[in-house]
XYZ file of C-alpha atoms in Angstrom:
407
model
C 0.000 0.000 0.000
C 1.487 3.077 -0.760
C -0.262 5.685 0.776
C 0.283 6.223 4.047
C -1.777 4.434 7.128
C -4.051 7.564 8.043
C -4.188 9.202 4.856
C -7.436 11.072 3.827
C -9.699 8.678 2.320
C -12.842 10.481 0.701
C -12.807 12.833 -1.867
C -14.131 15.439 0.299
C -11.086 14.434 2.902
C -8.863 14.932 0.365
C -10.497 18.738 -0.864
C -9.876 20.070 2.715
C -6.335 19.107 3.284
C -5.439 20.464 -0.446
C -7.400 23.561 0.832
C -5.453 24.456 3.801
C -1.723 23.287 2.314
C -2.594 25.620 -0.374
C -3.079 28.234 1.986
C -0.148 27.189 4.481
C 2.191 27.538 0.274
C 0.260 30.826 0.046
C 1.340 32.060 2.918
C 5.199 30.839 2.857
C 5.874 32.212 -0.754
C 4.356 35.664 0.270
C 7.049 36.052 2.809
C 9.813 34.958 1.059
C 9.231 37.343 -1.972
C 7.588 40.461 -0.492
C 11.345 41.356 0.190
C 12.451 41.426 -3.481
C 11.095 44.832 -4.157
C 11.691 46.586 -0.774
C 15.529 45.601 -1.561
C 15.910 49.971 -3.013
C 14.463 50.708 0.428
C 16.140 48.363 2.530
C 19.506 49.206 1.465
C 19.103 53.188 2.063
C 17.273 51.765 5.387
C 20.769 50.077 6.642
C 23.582 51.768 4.854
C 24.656 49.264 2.983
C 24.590 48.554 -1.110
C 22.173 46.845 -3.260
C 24.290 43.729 -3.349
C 24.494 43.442 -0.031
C 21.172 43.733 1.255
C 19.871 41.543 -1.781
C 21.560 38.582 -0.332
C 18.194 38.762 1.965
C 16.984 36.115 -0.970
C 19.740 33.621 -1.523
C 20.225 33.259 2.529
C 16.830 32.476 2.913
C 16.356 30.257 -0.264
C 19.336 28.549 -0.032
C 19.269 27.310 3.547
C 15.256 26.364 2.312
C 16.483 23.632 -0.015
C 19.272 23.122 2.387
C 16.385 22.085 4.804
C 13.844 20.631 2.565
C 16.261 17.804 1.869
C 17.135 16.960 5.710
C 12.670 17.204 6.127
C 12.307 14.949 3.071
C 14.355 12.033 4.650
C 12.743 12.759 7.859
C 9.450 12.623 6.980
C 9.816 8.701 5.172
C 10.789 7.817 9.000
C 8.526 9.536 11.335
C 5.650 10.459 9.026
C 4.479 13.280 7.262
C 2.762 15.409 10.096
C 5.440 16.121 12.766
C 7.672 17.282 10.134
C 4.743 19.976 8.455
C 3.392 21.197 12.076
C 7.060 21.596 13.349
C 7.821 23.601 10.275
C 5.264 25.944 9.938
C 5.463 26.585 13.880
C 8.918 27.560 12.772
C 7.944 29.793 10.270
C 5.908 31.453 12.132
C 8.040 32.004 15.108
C 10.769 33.348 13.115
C 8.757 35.363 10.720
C 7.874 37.462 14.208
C 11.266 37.295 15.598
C 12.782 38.804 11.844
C 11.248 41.968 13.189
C 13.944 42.939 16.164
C 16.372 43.394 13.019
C 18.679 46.545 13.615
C 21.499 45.951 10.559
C 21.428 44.202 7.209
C 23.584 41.814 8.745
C 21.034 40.598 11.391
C 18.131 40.656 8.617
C 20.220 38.023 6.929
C 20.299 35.415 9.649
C 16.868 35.816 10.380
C 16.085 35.325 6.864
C 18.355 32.533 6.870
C 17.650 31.076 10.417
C 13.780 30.876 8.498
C 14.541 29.220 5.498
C 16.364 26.278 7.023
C 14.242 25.323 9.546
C 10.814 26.151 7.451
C 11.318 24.371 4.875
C 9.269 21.344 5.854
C 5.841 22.187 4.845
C 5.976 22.968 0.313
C 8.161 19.652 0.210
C 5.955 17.185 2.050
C 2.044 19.251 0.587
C 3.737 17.913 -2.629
C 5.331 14.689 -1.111
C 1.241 14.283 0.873
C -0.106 14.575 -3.641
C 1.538 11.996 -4.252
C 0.633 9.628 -1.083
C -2.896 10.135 -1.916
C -3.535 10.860 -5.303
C -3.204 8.738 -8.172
C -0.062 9.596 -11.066
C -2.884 10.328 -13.863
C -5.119 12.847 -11.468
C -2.131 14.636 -9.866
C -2.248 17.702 -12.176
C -4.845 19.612 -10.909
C -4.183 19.483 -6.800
C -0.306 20.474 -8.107
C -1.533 23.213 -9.939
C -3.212 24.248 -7.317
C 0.021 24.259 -5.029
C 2.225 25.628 -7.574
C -0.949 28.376 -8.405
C -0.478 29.198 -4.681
C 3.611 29.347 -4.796
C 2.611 31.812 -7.647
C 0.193 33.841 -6.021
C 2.394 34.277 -2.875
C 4.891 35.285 -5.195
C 2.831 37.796 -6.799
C 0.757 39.448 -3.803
C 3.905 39.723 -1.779
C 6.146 41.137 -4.108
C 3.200 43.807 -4.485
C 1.732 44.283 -1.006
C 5.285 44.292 0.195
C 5.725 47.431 -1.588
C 2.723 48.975 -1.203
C 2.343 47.744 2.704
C 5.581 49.064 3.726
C 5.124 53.211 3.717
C 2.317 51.758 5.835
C 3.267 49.753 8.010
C 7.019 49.816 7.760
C 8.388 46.727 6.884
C 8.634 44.846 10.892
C 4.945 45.419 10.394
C 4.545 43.120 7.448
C 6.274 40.299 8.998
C 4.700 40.602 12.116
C 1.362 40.655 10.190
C 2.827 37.426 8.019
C 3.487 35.655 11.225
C 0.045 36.388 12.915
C -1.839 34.474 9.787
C 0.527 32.188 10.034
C -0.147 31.240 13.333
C -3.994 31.022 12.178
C -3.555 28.641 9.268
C -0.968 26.103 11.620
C -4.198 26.445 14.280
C -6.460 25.663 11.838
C -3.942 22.553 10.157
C -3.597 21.726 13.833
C -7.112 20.938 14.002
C -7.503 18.860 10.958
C -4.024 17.071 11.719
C -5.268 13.566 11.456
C -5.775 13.915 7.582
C -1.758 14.566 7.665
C -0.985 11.119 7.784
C 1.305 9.868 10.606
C 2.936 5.975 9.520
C 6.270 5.574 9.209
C 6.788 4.458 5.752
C 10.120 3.314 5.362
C 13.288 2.444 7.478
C 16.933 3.604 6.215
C 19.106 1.655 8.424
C 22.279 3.526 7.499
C 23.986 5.669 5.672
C 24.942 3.871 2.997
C 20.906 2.977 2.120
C 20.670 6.866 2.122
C 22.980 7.468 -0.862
C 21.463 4.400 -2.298
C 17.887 6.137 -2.713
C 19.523 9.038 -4.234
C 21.719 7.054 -6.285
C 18.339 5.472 -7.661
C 16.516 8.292 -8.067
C 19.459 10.184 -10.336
C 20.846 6.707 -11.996
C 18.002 6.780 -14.347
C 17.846 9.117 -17.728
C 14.790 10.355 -16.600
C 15.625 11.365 -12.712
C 18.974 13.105 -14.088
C 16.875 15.190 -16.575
C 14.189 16.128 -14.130
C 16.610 17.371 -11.574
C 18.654 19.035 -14.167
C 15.864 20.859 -15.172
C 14.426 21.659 -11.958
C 18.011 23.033 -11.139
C 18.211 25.071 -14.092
C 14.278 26.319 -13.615
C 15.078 27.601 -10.351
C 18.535 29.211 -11.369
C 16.533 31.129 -14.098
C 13.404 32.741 -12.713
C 14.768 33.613 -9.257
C 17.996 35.327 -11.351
C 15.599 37.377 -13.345
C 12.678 37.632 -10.861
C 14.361 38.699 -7.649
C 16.022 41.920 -9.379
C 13.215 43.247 -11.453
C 12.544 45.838 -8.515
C 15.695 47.148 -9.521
C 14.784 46.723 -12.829
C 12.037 48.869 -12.918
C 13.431 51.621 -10.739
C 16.425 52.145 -13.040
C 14.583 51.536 -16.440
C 11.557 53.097 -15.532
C 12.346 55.189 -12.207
C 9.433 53.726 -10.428
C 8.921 53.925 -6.432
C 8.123 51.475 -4.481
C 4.329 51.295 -5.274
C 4.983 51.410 -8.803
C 7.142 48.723 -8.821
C 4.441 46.652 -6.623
C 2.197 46.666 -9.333
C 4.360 46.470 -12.143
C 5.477 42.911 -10.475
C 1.750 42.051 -9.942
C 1.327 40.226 -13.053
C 4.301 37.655 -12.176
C 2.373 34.913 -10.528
C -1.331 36.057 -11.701
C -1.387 33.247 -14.526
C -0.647 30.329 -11.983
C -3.099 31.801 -9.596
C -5.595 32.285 -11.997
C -4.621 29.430 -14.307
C -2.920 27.080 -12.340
C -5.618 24.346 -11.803
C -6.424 24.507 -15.161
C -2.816 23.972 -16.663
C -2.668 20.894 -14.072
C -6.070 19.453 -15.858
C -4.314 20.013 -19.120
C -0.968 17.885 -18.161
C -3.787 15.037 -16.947
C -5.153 15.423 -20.400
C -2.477 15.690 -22.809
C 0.950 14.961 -20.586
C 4.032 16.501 -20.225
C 6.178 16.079 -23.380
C 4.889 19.286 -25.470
C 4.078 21.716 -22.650
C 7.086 21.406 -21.038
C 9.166 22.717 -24.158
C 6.930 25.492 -24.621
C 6.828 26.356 -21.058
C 10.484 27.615 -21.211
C 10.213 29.175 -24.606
C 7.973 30.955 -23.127
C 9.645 32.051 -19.902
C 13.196 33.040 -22.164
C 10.852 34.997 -24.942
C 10.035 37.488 -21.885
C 13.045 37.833 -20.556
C 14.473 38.655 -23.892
C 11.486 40.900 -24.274
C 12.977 42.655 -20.803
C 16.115 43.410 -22.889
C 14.602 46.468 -25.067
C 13.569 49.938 -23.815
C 9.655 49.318 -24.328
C 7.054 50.649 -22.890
C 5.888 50.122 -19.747
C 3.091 48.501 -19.941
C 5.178 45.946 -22.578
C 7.024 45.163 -19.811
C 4.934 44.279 -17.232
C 2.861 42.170 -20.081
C 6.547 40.702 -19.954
C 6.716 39.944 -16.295
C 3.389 37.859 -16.637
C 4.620 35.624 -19.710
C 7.759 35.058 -16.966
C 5.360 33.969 -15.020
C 3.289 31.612 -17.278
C 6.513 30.032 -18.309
C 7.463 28.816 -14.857
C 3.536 27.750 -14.749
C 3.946 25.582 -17.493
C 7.279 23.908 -16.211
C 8.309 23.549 -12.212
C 4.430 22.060 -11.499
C 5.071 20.086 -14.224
C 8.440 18.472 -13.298
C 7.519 18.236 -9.853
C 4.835 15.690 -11.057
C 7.582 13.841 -12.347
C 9.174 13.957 -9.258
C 5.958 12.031 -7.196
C 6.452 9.048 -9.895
C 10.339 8.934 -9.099
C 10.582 8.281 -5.501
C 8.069 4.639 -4.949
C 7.801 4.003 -1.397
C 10.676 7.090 -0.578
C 8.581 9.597 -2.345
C 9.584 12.626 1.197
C 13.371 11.818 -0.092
C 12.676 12.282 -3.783
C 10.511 15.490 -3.122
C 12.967 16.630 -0.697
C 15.784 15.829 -3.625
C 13.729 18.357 -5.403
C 12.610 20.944 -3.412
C 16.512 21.116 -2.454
C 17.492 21.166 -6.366
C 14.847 23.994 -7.036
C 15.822 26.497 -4.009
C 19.624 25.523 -4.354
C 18.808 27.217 -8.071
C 17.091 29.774 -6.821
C 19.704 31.236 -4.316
C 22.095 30.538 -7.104
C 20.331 32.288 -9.766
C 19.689 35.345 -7.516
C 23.378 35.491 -7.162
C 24.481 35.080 -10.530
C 22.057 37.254 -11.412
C 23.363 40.261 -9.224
C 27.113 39.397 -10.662
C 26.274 39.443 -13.976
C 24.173 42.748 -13.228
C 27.752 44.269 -13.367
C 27.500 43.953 -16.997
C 24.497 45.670 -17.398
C 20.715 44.797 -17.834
C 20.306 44.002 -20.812
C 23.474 41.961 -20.740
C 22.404 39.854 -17.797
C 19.011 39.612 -19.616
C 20.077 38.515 -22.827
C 22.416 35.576 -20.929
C 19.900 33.964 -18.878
C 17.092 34.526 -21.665
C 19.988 32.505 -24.340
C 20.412 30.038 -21.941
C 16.530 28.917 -20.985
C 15.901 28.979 -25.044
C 18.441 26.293 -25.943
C 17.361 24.360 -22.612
C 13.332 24.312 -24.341
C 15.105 23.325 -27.989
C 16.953 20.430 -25.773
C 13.518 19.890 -23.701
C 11.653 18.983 -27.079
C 13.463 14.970 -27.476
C 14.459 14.884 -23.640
C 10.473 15.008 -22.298
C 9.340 13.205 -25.664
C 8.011 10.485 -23.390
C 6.209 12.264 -21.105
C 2.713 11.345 -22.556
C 0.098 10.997 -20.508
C -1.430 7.613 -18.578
C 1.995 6.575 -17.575
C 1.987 5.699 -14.156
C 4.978 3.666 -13.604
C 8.531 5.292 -13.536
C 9.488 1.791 -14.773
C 8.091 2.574 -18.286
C 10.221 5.138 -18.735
C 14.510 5.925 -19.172
């Protein structure tokens, strides 16, 4: 039996705990971008340059994939729900504490403190889609997840900016952390739909590296990961330094940059249960491709002095793009993992957030070069990667259950 012992068994079991991990995601991806366009402010705030204070996003991402791969093995041992209530108390008590911040240097290890030890809840909501729902019906509840990643994205990166001459920005994380607190009561209460059997024993070290030795020895886990990896290094390169983007190419403040970022993560909010009922449908193999066409056709876009409005139209296809791909792969993921599926989630969620404190980095080095520059590299790179993703996902077709079938 693969799901685990106390795993929701009705439909209607299943609809509430999507419900409330989707708004646990919701929640976690608002806080960890609702800092990319306050990065102008922050750094006037504490002194310091652009660069500096913008390693606020690799220090928390990194340490979250950092962590997501520890909570992935854990979670295979002592079940799913310790790990997800222990995390997102974690979240929340560190999203409060990020307020007593008094230099950029103390911002960082909050942010980073966070990221490492919250990164068991995204993981295992994915790993829990794949305990309880078939391979061919898995689109639509990840859409839903990834629509939520998206719409955190999208809300915070605006509400950040337009919150903050508010309520400064110790008020928005203390605000985060108090609806964080009410989601992990109300997940507290419906905790017996988390699952709780141990469903598999590593007895040493060595049957550790074995699982991930399986899960990248086959064509098809090496692509997925490399993908993933490269997915992650792209969108949070381009992504987290669009505030700076638009106050430099289009001298916007802090609101105007808000809503100029609005549109990135609208189309998997909006659209994201919809593309998941598609990949049911029709499968992986075409929409993957397209998916980063997509994604490197806006940043390109980004390269030109356009209007605004081009722009933020821009910003939106960025967002469809990763819409159409990390959901997608992450599907792949669930088949990859059998009876280990926390470790092969955790492999991912690791892969993806190692890329995206990576890409944020790279990003801000190649920024030396100038926009456009940095624009035109990443942008060159994701287009070849959807040319090679065209033969490399061919068999990706739908009603393929068993990771077996395919190499």
């Amino acid at each position: 039996m693969k799901y685990p012992l106390t795993a929701p068994k009705s439909q209607d079991q299943r609809e509430r705990l999507l419900r409330l991990l989707v708004t646990a995601t919701f929640l976690i991806f608002f806080q960890a971008y609702m800092v990319a366009p306050l990065i102008p402010h922050l750094a006037v705030a504490f002194k310091v340059s652009s660069q500096t204070i913008g390693l606020i996003v690799p220090a928390y991402l990194i340490p979250y994939g950092i962590g997501s791969l520890i909570y992935g093995f854990l979670s295979d041992q002592i079940g799913r729900r310790r790990i997800i209530l222990t995390s997102l108390l974690a979240f929340v008590v560190l999203t409060c504490f990020t307020t007593t911040a008094q230099s950029a240097s103390q911002l960082i290890f909050w942010r980073f403190l966070t990221g490492l030890c919250a990164s068991g809840v995204i993981p295992l909501a994915l790993t829990l889609i794949g305990d309880i729902y078939p391979y061919e019906r898995r689109g639509r509840p990840m859409g839903w997840i990834f629509g939520a990643m998206a719409g955190g994205m999208a809300f915070g990166s605006t509400f950040g900016a337009l919150l903050e001459p508010l309520i400064t920005w110790r008020g928005i994380f203390l605000g985060v952390g108090i609806l964080g607190a009410l989601v992990l009561s109300l997940l507290y209460l419906q905790r017996h739909l988390l699952g709780n059997a141990t469903r598999s024993t590593i007895n040493n070290i060595r049957d550790l590296l074995a699982t991930y030795k399986m899960l990248l020895g086959s064509g098809r886990g090496r692509r997925t990961y490399a993908y993933v990896l490269l997915n992650g290094i792209f969108h949070s390169g381009v992504y987290t330094w669009l505030g700076l983007y638009f106050q430099q190419r289009y001298g916007l403040g802090e609101v105007g940059i808000g809503l100029a970022l609005l549109g990135y993560g609208v189309p998997g909010f909006l659209l994201g249960p919809m593309i998941g009922c598609a990949v049911d449908r029709w499968g992986r193999s075409w929409l993957l491709p397209t998916g980063f066409a997509i994604a490197g056709v806006a940043a390109a876009i980004l390269m030109f002095h356009l209007p605004l409005v081009v722009a933020a139209v821009a910003v939106t296809l960025l967002s469809l793009g990763y819409d159409m791909t990390q959901p997608l792969l992450a599907g792949i993921v669930t088949s990859l993992g059998g009876k280990r599926g926390g470790q092969a989630m955790g492999l991912n969620v690791f892969t993806l957030f190692i890329g995206f404190g990576v890409g944020s980095f790279l990003f801000g080095e190649v920024l030396r070069l100038g926009l456009s520059a940095a624009l035109f590299l990443f942008a060159a790179i994701v287009l070849v990667a959807a040319l090679a993703a065209i033969p490399l996902f061919r068999s990706e077709a739908p009603n393929v259950v068993s990771s077996s079938e395919r190499t």
